[in-house]
Amino acid sequence: MTPLDHAPGQLLRWNFHFGGQLTSCLPMRVVECGPDGLLLWLAAGSPLWKAELPGGRHIRDIPPESRPAGGYPLVPGEWDAVSALIHQPAGEPYAVWWIFKPGTGFSHWYVNLERREYRGEEVDVHDLELDLEVDAERRWRWKDEESFAAKTGHPAFWSAEEARAIRAGGEAVARLVEAGAFPFDGTHRDFAPPADWPLPALPARP
């Protein structure tokens, strides 16, 4: 099954990986799909599975060689208080998130640089650490540059050559931001999901 087979309203399981560790697994609902890619809705308060990390640390701060064999266990949790509309353009190494806050609506865009794999009703996202934050006025900045540089060359992450390609992908998105081109042209800033979409249930443990 390809992304083009998914119908609006269908639930998919979004699996987020970082350096070989599955860090979260949560349900997202299909808004649109077609040859240009997949558009997903993540509702605030959605249940999820998340890796139980020691001392509340972030996975980026734990070297792969320090993790337990088989990775950290997953425990139930809840997505935070913002909702997101997520555009996964076909063939591109990034996803664009429209972030919505309760009561105030659209807040900003977030660009996640990533590799994706589609497996039936599951989307596996492999995070590439370097991201872009784009405010509502289309001012952008890099995020996590130091961590991205520190991981370059580690066998669990990416080579120097791959790092150059990852950054080039981010630079291509930045040019879209500066040009005010889709998806940064105002499209979907007033998005609201259908009223009959209930909060999804916790998916099966991965």
C-alpha atoms as an extended CHARMM CRD file, in Angstrom:
* protein
*
       206  EXT
         1         1  MET       CA              0.0000000000        0.0000000000        0.0000000000  PROA      1               0.0000000000
         2         2  THR       CA              1.2690000000        3.4980000000       -0.8320000000  PROA      2               0.0000000000
         3         3  PRO       CA              0.2820000000        6.8250000000        0.7360000000  PROA      3               0.0000000000
         4         4  LEU       CA             -2.0480000000        7.3530000000       -2.2370000000  PROA      4               0.0000000000
         5         5  ASP       CA             -4.3250000000        4.5880000000       -0.9350000000  PROA      5               0.0000000000
         6         6  HSD       CA             -5.2780000000        6.4240000000        2.2590000000  PROA      6               0.0000000000
         7         7  ALA       CA             -8.7430000000        7.9810000000        2.5520000000  PROA      7               0.0000000000
         8         8  PRO       CA             -9.6190000000       11.2210000000        4.3910000000  PROA      8               0.0000000000
         9         9  GLY       CA            -10.4040000000       10.5170000000        8.0260000000  PROA      9               0.0000000000
        10        10  GLN       CA             -8.3740000000        7.2920000000        8.1060000000  PROA      10              0.0000000000
        11        11  LEU       CA             -6.1330000000        6.7870000000       11.1250000000  PROA      11              0.0000000000
        12        12  LEU       CA             -2.4500000000        6.0560000000       10.5600000000  PROA      12              0.0000000000
        13        13  ARG       CA              0.1750000000        5.1920000000       13.1490000000  PROA      13              0.0000000000
        14        14  TRP       CA              3.0950000000        7.6450000000       13.0670000000  PROA      14              0.0000000000
        15        15  ASN       CA              6.3200000000        6.1310000000       14.4330000000  PROA      15              0.0000000000
        16        16  PHE       CA              9.1470000000        8.5300000000       15.2480000000  PROA      16              0.0000000000
        17        17  HSD       CA             12.7250000000        7.2080000000       15.3110000000  PROA      17              0.0000000000
        18        18  PHE       CA             15.9160000000        8.9520000000       16.3870000000  PROA      18              0.0000000000
        19        19  GLY       CA             19.3150000000        7.3410000000       15.9810000000  PROA      19              0.0000000000
        20        20  GLY       CA             17.7760000000        3.8680000000       15.8090000000  PROA      20              0.0000000000
        21        21  GLN       CA             15.4930000000        4.3240000000       18.8610000000  PROA      21              0.0000000000
        22        22  LEU       CA             11.7060000000        4.4000000000       18.4870000000  PROA      22              0.0000000000
        23        23  THR       CA             10.8460000000        7.3980000000       20.6700000000  PROA      23              0.0000000000
        24        24  SER       CA              7.1140000000        7.8360000000       20.1040000000  PROA      24              0.0000000000
        25        25  CYS       CA              4.1520000000        6.2470000000       18.3910000000  PROA      25              0.0000000000
        26        26  LEU       CA              0.8480000000        8.0550000000       17.9950000000  PROA      26              0.0000000000
        27        27  PRO       CA             -2.2950000000        8.1530000000       15.8600000000  PROA      27              0.0000000000
        28        28  MET       CA             -2.7410000000       10.7550000000       13.1460000000  PROA      28              0.0000000000
        29        29  ARG       CA             -5.7160000000       11.2480000000       10.8580000000  PROA      29              0.0000000000
        30        30  VAL       CA             -5.4940000000       11.6350000000        7.0760000000  PROA      30              0.0000000000
        31        31  VAL       CA             -6.7140000000       14.9950000000        5.7590000000  PROA      31              0.0000000000
        32        32  GLU       CA             -5.6320000000       14.6100000000        2.1330000000  PROA      32              0.0000000000
        33        33  CYS       CA             -3.4100000000       12.3550000000        0.1090000000  PROA      33              0.0000000000
        34        34  GLY       CA             -2.4010000000       12.2610000000       -3.5170000000  PROA      34              0.0000000000
        35        35  PRO       CA              0.5680000000       12.4750000000       -5.8620000000  PROA      35              0.0000000000
        36        36  ASP       CA              1.8820000000       15.5920000000       -4.0780000000  PROA      36              0.0000000000
        37        37  GLY       CA              2.0830000000       13.8680000000       -0.7180000000  PROA      37              0.0000000000
        38        38  LEU       CA              0.2070000000       13.2630000000        2.5010000000  PROA      38              0.0000000000
        39        39  LEU       CA             -1.5060000000       15.7420000000        4.8210000000  PROA      39              0.0000000000
        40        40  LEU       CA             -2.1200000000       14.5590000000        8.3920000000  PROA      40              0.0000000000
        41        41  TRP       CA             -3.8760000000       15.9470000000       11.4670000000  PROA      41              0.0000000000
        42        42  LEU       CA             -2.4820000000       15.4940000000       14.9780000000  PROA      42              0.0000000000
        43        43  ALA       CA             -5.0200000000       16.4710000000       17.6140000000  PROA      43              0.0000000000
        44        44  ALA       CA             -4.0140000000       17.9780000000       20.9440000000  PROA      44              0.0000000000
        45        45  GLY       CA             -4.3780000000       15.4410000000       23.7340000000  PROA      45              0.0000000000
        46        46  SER       CA             -3.9570000000       12.4010000000       21.4800000000  PROA      46              0.0000000000
        47        47  PRO       CA             -2.7930000000        9.2830000000       23.3430000000  PROA      47              0.0000000000
        48        48  LEU       CA              0.6310000000        7.9560000000       22.4660000000  PROA      48              0.0000000000
        49        49  TRP       CA              3.4080000000        5.5490000000       23.3080000000  PROA      49              0.0000000000
        50        50  LYS       CA              6.6800000000        7.2050000000       24.2790000000  PROA      50              0.0000000000
        51        51  ALA       CA             10.1220000000        5.9680000000       25.2100000000  PROA      51              0.0000000000
        52        52  GLU       CA             10.7170000000        6.0580000000       28.9520000000  PROA      52              0.0000000000
        53        53  LEU       CA             14.0760000000        7.8200000000       29.1800000000  PROA      53              0.0000000000
        54        54  PRO       CA             16.2060000000        8.0750000000       32.3400000000  PROA      54              0.0000000000
        55        55  GLY       CA             15.9250000000       11.2650000000       34.3390000000  PROA      55              0.0000000000
        56        56  GLY       CA             13.6000000000       12.9170000000       31.8350000000  PROA      56              0.0000000000
        57        57  ARG       CA             16.4800000000       13.3370000000       29.3800000000  PROA      57              0.0000000000
        58        58  HSD       CA             15.9920000000       13.9350000000       25.6560000000  PROA      58              0.0000000000
        59        59  ILE       CA             17.0060000000       11.1000000000       23.3620000000  PROA      59              0.0000000000
        60        60  ARG       CA             19.4390000000       13.4140000000       21.5230000000  PROA      60              0.0000000000
        61        61  ASP       CA             21.4770000000       13.6950000000       24.7310000000  PROA      61              0.0000000000
        62        62  ILE       CA             21.9290000000        9.9380000000       25.1680000000  PROA      62              0.0000000000
        63        63  PRO       CA             24.6650000000        8.3800000000       22.9820000000  PROA      63              0.0000000000
        64        64  PRO       CA             23.4550000000        5.2360000000       21.1650000000  PROA      64              0.0000000000
        65        65  GLU       CA             26.1940000000        3.1920000000       22.8170000000  PROA      65              0.0000000000
        66        66  SER       CA             24.7850000000        4.1380000000       26.2600000000  PROA      66              0.0000000000
        67        67  ARG       CA             21.2770000000        2.8460000000       25.5450000000  PROA      67              0.0000000000
        68        68  PRO       CA             20.0700000000       -0.5540000000       26.7860000000  PROA      68              0.0000000000
        69        69  ALA       CA             20.0610000000       -3.4820000000       24.3880000000  PROA      69              0.0000000000
        70        70  GLY       CA             16.7610000000       -3.4330000000       22.5240000000  PROA      70              0.0000000000
        71        71  GLY       CA             16.1880000000        0.2480000000       23.2960000000  PROA      71              0.0000000000
        72        72  TYR       CA             14.1270000000        1.9880000000       25.9770000000  PROA      72              0.0000000000
        73        73  PRO       CA             10.6670000000        0.6330000000       26.8320000000  PROA      73              0.0000000000
        74        74  LEU       CA              7.5670000000        2.4370000000       25.6200000000  PROA      74              0.0000000000
        75        75  VAL       CA              4.9530000000        3.6700000000       28.0950000000  PROA      75              0.0000000000
        76        76  PRO       CA              1.5380000000        5.2960000000       27.5150000000  PROA      76              0.0000000000
        77        77  GLY       CA              1.3860000000        9.0840000000       27.4540000000  PROA      77              0.0000000000
        78        78  GLU       CA             -0.4000000000       12.0260000000       25.8720000000  PROA      78              0.0000000000
        79        79  TRP       CA              0.5070000000       14.4770000000       23.1230000000  PROA      79              0.0000000000
        80        80  ASP       CA              0.8350000000       18.0460000000       24.3860000000  PROA      80              0.0000000000
        81        81  ALA       CA             -1.6090000000       20.9240000000       24.2350000000  PROA      81              0.0000000000
        82        82  VAL       CA             -1.0310000000       21.9710000000       20.6180000000  PROA      82              0.0000000000
        83        83  SER       CA             -2.4980000000       20.4820000000       17.4630000000  PROA      83              0.0000000000
        84        84  ALA       CA             -0.6360000000       20.1930000000       14.1780000000  PROA      84              0.0000000000
        85        85  LEU       CA             -1.3840000000       19.8560000000       10.4930000000  PROA      85              0.0000000000
        86        86  ILE       CA              1.5100000000       17.9740000000        8.8890000000  PROA      86              0.0000000000
        87        87  HSD       CA              2.4090000000       18.0650000000        5.1920000000  PROA      87              0.0000000000
        88        88  GLN       CA              4.6730000000       15.2550000000        4.0240000000  PROA      88              0.0000000000
        89        89  PRO       CA              5.5440000000       16.2180000000        0.4310000000  PROA      89              0.0000000000
        90        90  ALA       CA              6.1820000000       13.2600000000       -1.8570000000  PROA      90              0.0000000000
        91        91  GLY       CA              9.8700000000       12.5700000000       -2.4180000000  PROA      91              0.0000000000
        92        92  GLU       CA             11.1010000000       15.4000000000       -0.1800000000  PROA      92              0.0000000000
        93        93  PRO       CA             13.3210000000       14.9650000000        2.9230000000  PROA      93              0.0000000000
        94        94  TYR       CA             11.1980000000       17.1320000000        5.2110000000  PROA      94              0.0000000000
        95        95  ALA       CA              7.7290000000       17.6430000000        6.6750000000  PROA      95              0.0000000000
        96        96  VAL       CA              6.0810000000       20.9980000000        7.3590000000  PROA      96              0.0000000000
        97        97  TRP       CA              3.9990000000       21.3460000000       10.5150000000  PROA      97              0.0000000000
        98        98  TRP       CA              1.3800000000       24.0680000000       10.9880000000  PROA      98              0.0000000000
        99        99  ILE       CA              1.1810000000       24.4850000000       14.7760000000  PROA      99              0.0000000000
       100       100  PHE       CA             -2.1930000000       25.4810000000       16.2680000000  PROA      100             0.0000000000
       101       101  LYS       CA             -2.7140000000       26.5900000000       19.8600000000  PROA      101             0.0000000000
       102       102  PRO       CA             -6.0910000000       26.2280000000       21.5990000000  PROA      102             0.0000000000
       103       103  GLY       CA             -8.0580000000       29.4520000000       21.5670000000  PROA      103             0.0000000000
       104       104  THR       CA             -5.6100000000       31.3570000000       19.3510000000  PROA      104             0.0000000000
       105       105  GLY       CA             -5.3750000000       29.2180000000       16.2170000000  PROA      105             0.0000000000
       106       106  PHE       CA             -2.3440000000       29.1570000000       13.9660000000  PROA      106             0.0000000000
       107       107  SER       CA              0.9060000000       29.9440000000       15.7790000000  PROA      107             0.0000000000
       108       108  HSD       CA              3.8700000000       29.0920000000       13.5110000000  PROA      108             0.0000000000
       109       109  TRP       CA              5.4070000000       26.5350000000       11.1680000000  PROA      109             0.0000000000
       110       110  TYR       CA              7.9270000000       23.8760000000       12.0970000000  PROA      110             0.0000000000
       111       111  VAL       CA             10.0150000000       22.1060000000        9.4650000000  PROA      111             0.0000000000
       112       112  ASN       CA             11.2520000000       18.6520000000       10.4190000000  PROA      112             0.0000000000
       113       113  LEU       CA             14.0720000000       17.2750000000        8.2710000000  PROA      113             0.0000000000
       114       114  GLU       CA             13.5030000000       13.5360000000        8.0180000000  PROA      114             0.0000000000
       115       115  ARG       CA             13.4580000000       10.2800000000        6.0680000000  PROA      115             0.0000000000
       116       116  ARG       CA             10.1170000000        8.4730000000        5.7610000000  PROA      116             0.0000000000
       117       117  GLU       CA              8.9300000000        4.9600000000        5.0720000000  PROA      117             0.0000000000
       118       118  TYR       CA              5.2950000000        4.0230000000        4.4680000000  PROA      118             0.0000000000
       119       119  ARG       CA              4.1690000000        0.5530000000        5.5650000000  PROA      119             0.0000000000
       120       120  GLY       CA              0.4520000000        0.0240000000        5.1180000000  PROA      120             0.0000000000
       121       121  GLU       CA             -1.2220000000        2.1070000000        7.8020000000  PROA      121             0.0000000000
       122       122  GLU       CA              2.0680000000        3.0980000000        9.4360000000  PROA      122             0.0000000000
       123       123  VAL       CA              4.4330000000        5.9750000000        8.7340000000  PROA      123             0.0000000000
       124       124  ASP       CA              7.9920000000        5.5710000000        9.9820000000  PROA      124             0.0000000000
       125       125  VAL       CA              9.8000000000        8.8780000000       10.3820000000  PROA      125             0.0000000000
       126       126  HSD       CA             13.5690000000        8.8490000000       10.9150000000  PROA      126             0.0000000000
       127       127  ASP       CA             14.5620000000       12.2050000000       12.3350000000  PROA      127             0.0000000000
       128       128  LEU       CA             17.6070000000       14.0190000000       10.9070000000  PROA      128             0.0000000000
       129       129  GLU       CA             17.9380000000       16.3740000000       13.9180000000  PROA      129             0.0000000000
       130       130  LEU       CA             18.4600000000       19.6290000000       12.0100000000  PROA      130             0.0000000000
       131       131  ASP       CA             15.1710000000       21.5500000000       11.7160000000  PROA      131             0.0000000000
       132       132  LEU       CA             13.8020000000       25.0000000000       10.9050000000  PROA      132             0.0000000000
       133       133  GLU       CA             11.4550000000       27.1540000000       12.9460000000  PROA      133             0.0000000000
       134       134  VAL       CA              9.3620000000       29.6450000000       10.9660000000  PROA      134             0.0000000000
       135       135  ASP       CA              7.2680000000       32.2740000000       12.7400000000  PROA      135             0.0000000000
       136       136  ALA       CA              3.9220000000       33.6200000000       11.5300000000  PROA      136             0.0000000000
       137       137  GLU       CA              5.7190000000       36.5120000000        9.7770000000  PROA      137             0.0000000000
       138       138  ARG       CA              7.8710000000       34.0060000000        7.8240000000  PROA      138             0.0000000000
       139       139  ARG       CA             11.0850000000       34.7170000000        9.7200000000  PROA      139             0.0000000000
       140       140  TRP       CA             13.0440000000       31.4850000000        9.9570000000  PROA      140             0.0000000000
       141       141  ARG       CA             15.9840000000       30.0990000000       11.9010000000  PROA      141             0.0000000000
       142       142  TRP       CA             17.8600000000       26.8110000000       12.1540000000  PROA      142             0.0000000000
       143       143  LYS       CA             17.1740000000       24.6050000000       15.1730000000  PROA      143             0.0000000000
       144       144  ASP       CA             19.5540000000       22.0600000000       16.7930000000  PROA      144             0.0000000000
       145       145  GLU       CA             22.5810000000       22.9540000000       14.6600000000  PROA      145             0.0000000000
       146       146  GLU       CA             25.0760000000       22.0810000000       17.4070000000  PROA      146             0.0000000000
       147       147  SER       CA             23.5300000000       18.6800000000       18.0740000000  PROA      147             0.0000000000
       148       148  PHE       CA             23.3680000000       17.9630000000       14.3430000000  PROA      148             0.0000000000
       149       149  ALA       CA             27.0570000000       18.7910000000       13.9380000000  PROA      149             0.0000000000
       150       150  ALA       CA             28.0350000000       16.6990000000       16.9740000000  PROA      150             0.0000000000
       151       151  LYS       CA             26.2750000000       13.6330000000       15.5780000000  PROA      151             0.0000000000
       152       152  THR       CA             27.7180000000       13.9400000000       12.0790000000  PROA      152             0.0000000000
       153       153  GLY       CA             30.0880000000       11.0460000000       11.4110000000  PROA      153             0.0000000000
       154       154  HSD       CA             28.6190000000        8.7680000000       14.0960000000  PROA      154             0.0000000000
       155       155  PRO       CA             27.5820000000        5.4140000000       12.5560000000  PROA      155             0.0000000000
       156       156  ALA       CA             24.0980000000        5.6280000000       14.1250000000  PROA      156             0.0000000000
       157       157  PHE       CA             23.4170000000        8.9440000000       12.4010000000  PROA      157             0.0000000000
       158       158  TRP       CA             24.8460000000       10.3980000000        9.1670000000  PROA      158             0.0000000000
       159       159  SER       CA             28.1290000000       10.8950000000        7.3800000000  PROA      159             0.0000000000
       160       160  ALA       CA             29.6500000000       14.2820000000        6.5440000000  PROA      160             0.0000000000
       161       161  GLU       CA             28.4630000000       13.8650000000        2.9530000000  PROA      161             0.0000000000
       162       162  GLU       CA             24.9450000000       13.0250000000        4.1100000000  PROA      162             0.0000000000
       163       163  ALA       CA             25.0210000000       16.0110000000        6.4830000000  PROA      163             0.0000000000
       164       164  ARG       CA             25.6830000000       18.3250000000        3.5470000000  PROA      164             0.0000000000
       165       165  ALA       CA             22.6950000000       16.8770000000        1.7050000000  PROA      165             0.0000000000
       166       166  ILE       CA             20.4820000000       17.2090000000        4.7950000000  PROA      166             0.0000000000
       167       167  ARG       CA             21.4360000000       20.8670000000        5.2030000000  PROA      167             0.0000000000
       168       168  ALA       CA             20.8540000000       21.4670000000        1.4950000000  PROA      168             0.0000000000
       169       169  GLY       CA             17.3350000000       20.1200000000        1.9420000000  PROA      169             0.0000000000
       170       170  GLY       CA             16.7460000000       22.6160000000        4.7290000000  PROA      170             0.0000000000
       171       171  GLU       CA             18.1470000000       25.4410000000        2.6190000000  PROA      171             0.0000000000
       172       172  ALA       CA             15.6780000000       24.5530000000       -0.1510000000  PROA      172             0.0000000000
       173       173  VAL       CA             12.8120000000       24.8960000000        2.3410000000  PROA      173             0.0000000000
       174       174  ALA       CA             14.2110000000       28.2300000000        3.5510000000  PROA      174             0.0000000000
       175       175  ARG       CA             14.0320000000       29.5110000000       -0.0310000000  PROA      175             0.0000000000
       176       176  LEU       CA             10.3310000000       28.6030000000       -0.1180000000  PROA      176             0.0000000000
       177       177  VAL       CA              9.8390000000       30.5160000000        3.1340000000  PROA      177             0.0000000000
       178       178  GLU       CA             11.6030000000       33.6070000000        1.8180000000  PROA      178             0.0000000000
       179       179  ALA       CA              9.6020000000       33.5040000000       -1.4190000000  PROA      179             0.0000000000
       180       180  GLY       CA              6.3060000000       33.1190000000        0.4330000000  PROA      180             0.0000000000
       181       181  ALA       CA              5.6520000000       30.0040000000       -1.6590000000  PROA      181             0.0000000000
       182       182  PHE       CA              3.5420000000       27.0140000000       -0.6500000000  PROA      182             0.0000000000
       183       183  PRO       CA              3.3710000000       25.8050000000        2.0410000000  PROA      183             0.0000000000
       184       184  PHE       CA              4.3000000000       29.2010000000        3.4870000000  PROA      184             0.0000000000
       185       185  ASP       CA              1.8330000000       31.2610000000        1.4120000000  PROA      185             0.0000000000
       186       186  GLY       CA             -0.9900000000       31.3350000000        3.9540000000  PROA      186             0.0000000000
       187       187  THR       CA             -2.5240000000       28.0430000000        2.9000000000  PROA      187             0.0000000000
       188       188  HSD       CA             -4.1260000000       26.0690000000        5.7770000000  PROA      188             0.0000000000
       189       189  ARG       CA             -3.5310000000       28.7820000000        8.3910000000  PROA      189             0.0000000000
       190       190  ASP       CA             -7.2830000000       28.7260000000        9.0540000000  PROA      190             0.0000000000
       191       191  PHE       CA             -7.5740000000       24.9450000000        9.0020000000  PROA      191             0.0000000000
       192       192  ALA       CA            -10.0000000000       23.2230000000       11.3560000000  PROA      192             0.0000000000
       193       193  PRO       CA            -10.6790000000       19.4750000000       11.3720000000  PROA      193             0.0000000000
       194       194  PRO       CA            -14.1830000000       18.1510000000       10.7650000000  PROA      194             0.0000000000
       195       195  ALA       CA            -16.2920000000       18.3790000000       13.9110000000  PROA      195             0.0000000000
       196       196  ASP       CA            -17.1180000000       14.6710000000       13.7700000000  PROA      196             0.0000000000
       197       197  TRP       CA            -13.5060000000       13.5390000000       14.1140000000  PROA      197             0.0000000000
       198       198  PRO       CA            -13.2330000000       12.1270000000       17.6520000000  PROA      198             0.0000000000
       199       199  LEU       CA             -9.9980000000       12.0020000000       19.5890000000  PROA      199             0.0000000000
       200       200  PRO       CA             -8.3490000000        8.7380000000       18.4880000000  PROA      200             0.0000000000
       201       201  ALA       CA             -7.7020000000        5.8450000000       20.8120000000  PROA      201             0.0000000000
       202       202  LEU       CA             -4.2720000000        4.6880000000       21.9100000000  PROA      202             0.0000000000
       203       203  PRO       CA             -2.8860000000        2.4940000000       19.1140000000  PROA      203             0.0000000000
       204       204  ALA       CA             -1.6240000000       -1.0040000000       19.7190000000  PROA      204             0.0000000000
       205       205  ARG       CA              1.7730000000       -1.1610000000       21.3640000000  PROA      205             0.0000000000
       206       206  PRO       CA              4.4110000000       -1.2010000000       18.5910000000  PROA      206             0.0000000000
